[in-house]
Structure formats: C-alpha cells, structure tokens
Amino acid sequence: MNAHPDLPDVLVHFTGRPRRKNEKPPIPDFAHGSAEDRLVSILHGGALRGNKTHWAEDRPVACFSEITQEARRIMLRDGVRRGPYPPWGLMLDRTKLIEIGARPALYVSRLEYESMKNEMSARTYSRCVVYDPRPFYGQPTDWLFEREWRLVFGAKGTPELDLAQEGLVTGVITGRPGWTPPPRRRVLEDSTWAEPAPSGPGSGVAKIGRTTMTTRVVHTQSAGPAHGLRRLYWDGEDLVDDGEFDIEEQQMRDGADFRGEHP
C-alpha cells in the first residue's frame, strides 16, 4: 500500500477514450471497434497487446493511467475535455507493472520531442509524450491529466503483456451490471455436397440436375482467461463491486468450449 494518497496502488488501462466526432485513431490498424469490443478481445486472448501509436511510433507500447480513485470517478462521469471515458477497462497492480518494466511517461515540449529522436534509445523515446498546452506553433497538446505510464516492448517478438501473471489484474471495469464477455462463435467447417435429382415421374428418363445440401459446423468458445477476475460495474457515480466472472458457469449454460489459463 502506498502511503501517499496521490500514488494509487492500481493503474488503469481504459480500452477506449472520448474522441471528437469523426475522429479516427492515429494509427489505422489500432483501436478497432468499441471500447467494449476491445475489452472482450483482451479477455478472450488473456493478453494486452502493445501497439505503435501517437507519440510512440518506434516501438509498440501498452498504456496505463496512474489516477486516483477520485480522478478515475471524474474521468468516467464527467470527462476532462471531450466527455466521459467509456467505462470499460482493466485495473492492474502498480507493483507488478513496475516489476515487468512499466514506467511513467516522459512529458516534454514539442520542440524537445522533435530533437530527442536521435539523442536517446528507441525504448526511452517511446515513453515520451508531447505536453505543450501553450505552444509557439501548432495545436495545444495536453494529456497530463491521464498521468500516463507505458510498458515499451522490444523490437522483436510478440508485443503482449500476459494477464495470467498472478496478482497482475486486480479488476475489470464494465459498463453494465452482471456483464460477462460473450462467447465467440466461428465456422470451423462449411461444406456443400450434391446428389443426383430423382427421375422424372412416368418418363423413365432421369432429369438432369442435382440436390444440394450444406453442412455447417460452428465452434463456440468462452473467455476462459477471464474466469475468476473481479468485476467492477460503473453505475454512473462510482465503481461498484460486482462479484467475479464465472466463465465455467457460462460455458455450461451456453455449451461453449472453455479455453485459456486462469489468471
């Protein structure tokens, strides 16, 4: 436990952020779907995947917010500039993230950012975020309220943070009470076969043609890695303890295939 009230024991990874109308993510292949969709993908995969994004174009990163309980409430209820944050995300243990290698972002001016690229390693440079609320040129840039931390991945290998590490995930933020990541369904086999059509009545001559049949096999899989994780429901004013995910019960109810290691 941290003694200082401004140093929370958990960091938050929001799976969505408020954006301007028609605003697209800075990197085309990043942040597909809604915040809920992205949380479902994370819980099914059991991993948080890093991406190259704005201010981190050299190395993939995973981002977190070091925000207090009160600041978290304000971001979810009121927002700061563009409205409230979607109530979907992960809460992760601060100490565990430090052990893994996460560190606070380095807030620098735009001029500093542009001059630093050739002065430091790609790993360190990928932790830099432009903070320029009153720039000499360009648009103001101020995301200081997020108190961002970053986990910077290497240039090689899969940029994923394994969420199955004991004690890493302390809670899952959801936008609806009793929410559980829905099973995924995919077609494993979709085959078509045909047989000759029956002979024409009374003609004694077989008609030319075939009867076609289609067989489809659909596989249903539950988000096994989410089993047992603590769920926190945003009720519009605060995060309310909402029990734990019981993926095994969901699997029995829906007949889905249970997969994944339990965090």
Short mmCIF file of N, CA, C and O in Angstrom, two decimals, residues 2 8 25 40 60 71 83 140-141 146 156 180 185 187 225 246 254:
data_model
loop_
_atom_site.label_atom_id
_atom_site.label_comp_id
_atom_site.label_asym_id
_atom_site.label_seq_id
_atom_site.Cartn_x
_atom_site.Cartn_y
_atom_site.Cartn_z
N ASN A 2 0.56 2.21 -0.86
CA ASN A 2 1.29 3.47 -0.88
C ASN A 2 0.72 4.40 0.19
O ASN A 2 -0.49 4.54 0.33
N PRO A 8 -1.76 5.88 -6.34
CA PRO A 8 -2.67 4.72 -6.21
C PRO A 8 -1.93 3.40 -6.35
O PRO A 8 -0.87 3.33 -6.96
N PRO A 25 -8.53 6.89 -34.93
CA PRO A 25 -7.29 6.63 -34.19
C PRO A 25 -6.09 7.04 -35.02
O PRO A 25 -6.12 6.99 -36.26
N VAL A 40 -13.51 -7.25 -24.71
CA VAL A 40 -13.86 -8.64 -24.98
C VAL A 40 -12.68 -9.36 -25.61
O VAL A 40 -12.33 -10.49 -25.23
N PRO A 60 6.23 -0.72 -30.07
CA PRO A 60 4.87 -0.92 -29.55
C PRO A 60 4.85 -0.69 -28.05
O PRO A 60 5.80 -1.04 -27.33
N ALA A 71 -9.97 10.85 -9.24
CA ALA A 71 -9.71 11.21 -10.63
C ALA A 71 -10.37 10.23 -11.58
O ALA A 71 -10.90 10.60 -12.63
N GLY A 83 -15.49 14.78 -22.97
CA GLY A 83 -16.57 13.97 -22.42
C GLY A 83 -16.05 12.79 -21.64
O GLY A 83 -14.83 12.56 -21.55
N PRO A 140 -2.51 23.12 -29.32
CA PRO A 140 -2.19 22.77 -27.93
C PRO A 140 -2.31 21.26 -27.72
O PRO A 140 -3.20 20.61 -28.28
N THR A 141 -1.42 20.70 -26.94
CA THR A 141 -1.43 19.27 -26.63
C THR A 141 -1.27 19.11 -25.13
O THR A 141 -0.22 19.45 -24.57
N GLU A 146 -4.09 12.37 -17.70
CA GLU A 146 -4.09 10.91 -17.75
C GLU A 146 -2.97 10.30 -16.91
O GLU A 146 -3.02 9.12 -16.58
N LYS A 156 11.60 -6.96 -31.41
CA LYS A 156 11.29 -8.28 -31.91
C LYS A 156 10.34 -8.99 -30.95
O LYS A 156 10.19 -8.61 -29.79
N THR A 180 -20.66 -10.15 -18.65
CA THR A 180 -19.67 -11.20 -18.84
C THR A 180 -19.25 -11.20 -20.30
O THR A 180 -20.10 -11.03 -21.18
N ARG A 185 -18.10 -17.15 -31.58
CA ARG A 185 -18.58 -18.22 -32.45
C ARG A 185 -17.93 -18.07 -33.82
O ARG A 185 -17.91 -16.99 -34.39
N VAL A 187 -17.13 -20.36 -37.69
CA VAL A 187 -17.41 -21.52 -38.53
C VAL A 187 -16.12 -22.32 -38.71
O VAL A 187 -15.13 -21.80 -39.24
N PRO A 225 -9.67 -17.09 -19.98
CA PRO A 225 -8.72 -16.33 -19.19
C PRO A 225 -9.37 -15.35 -18.21
O PRO A 225 -8.72 -14.90 -17.26
N ASP A 246 -17.72 -15.76 -13.74
CA ASP A 246 -17.84 -17.21 -13.64
C ASP A 246 -17.98 -17.76 -15.05
O ASP A 246 -19.08 -18.03 -15.53
N ASP A 254 -24.13 -22.19 -21.88
CA ASP A 254 -24.20 -21.93 -23.32
C ASP A 254 -23.62 -23.06 -24.17
O ASP A 254 -23.69 -23.01 -25.39
#
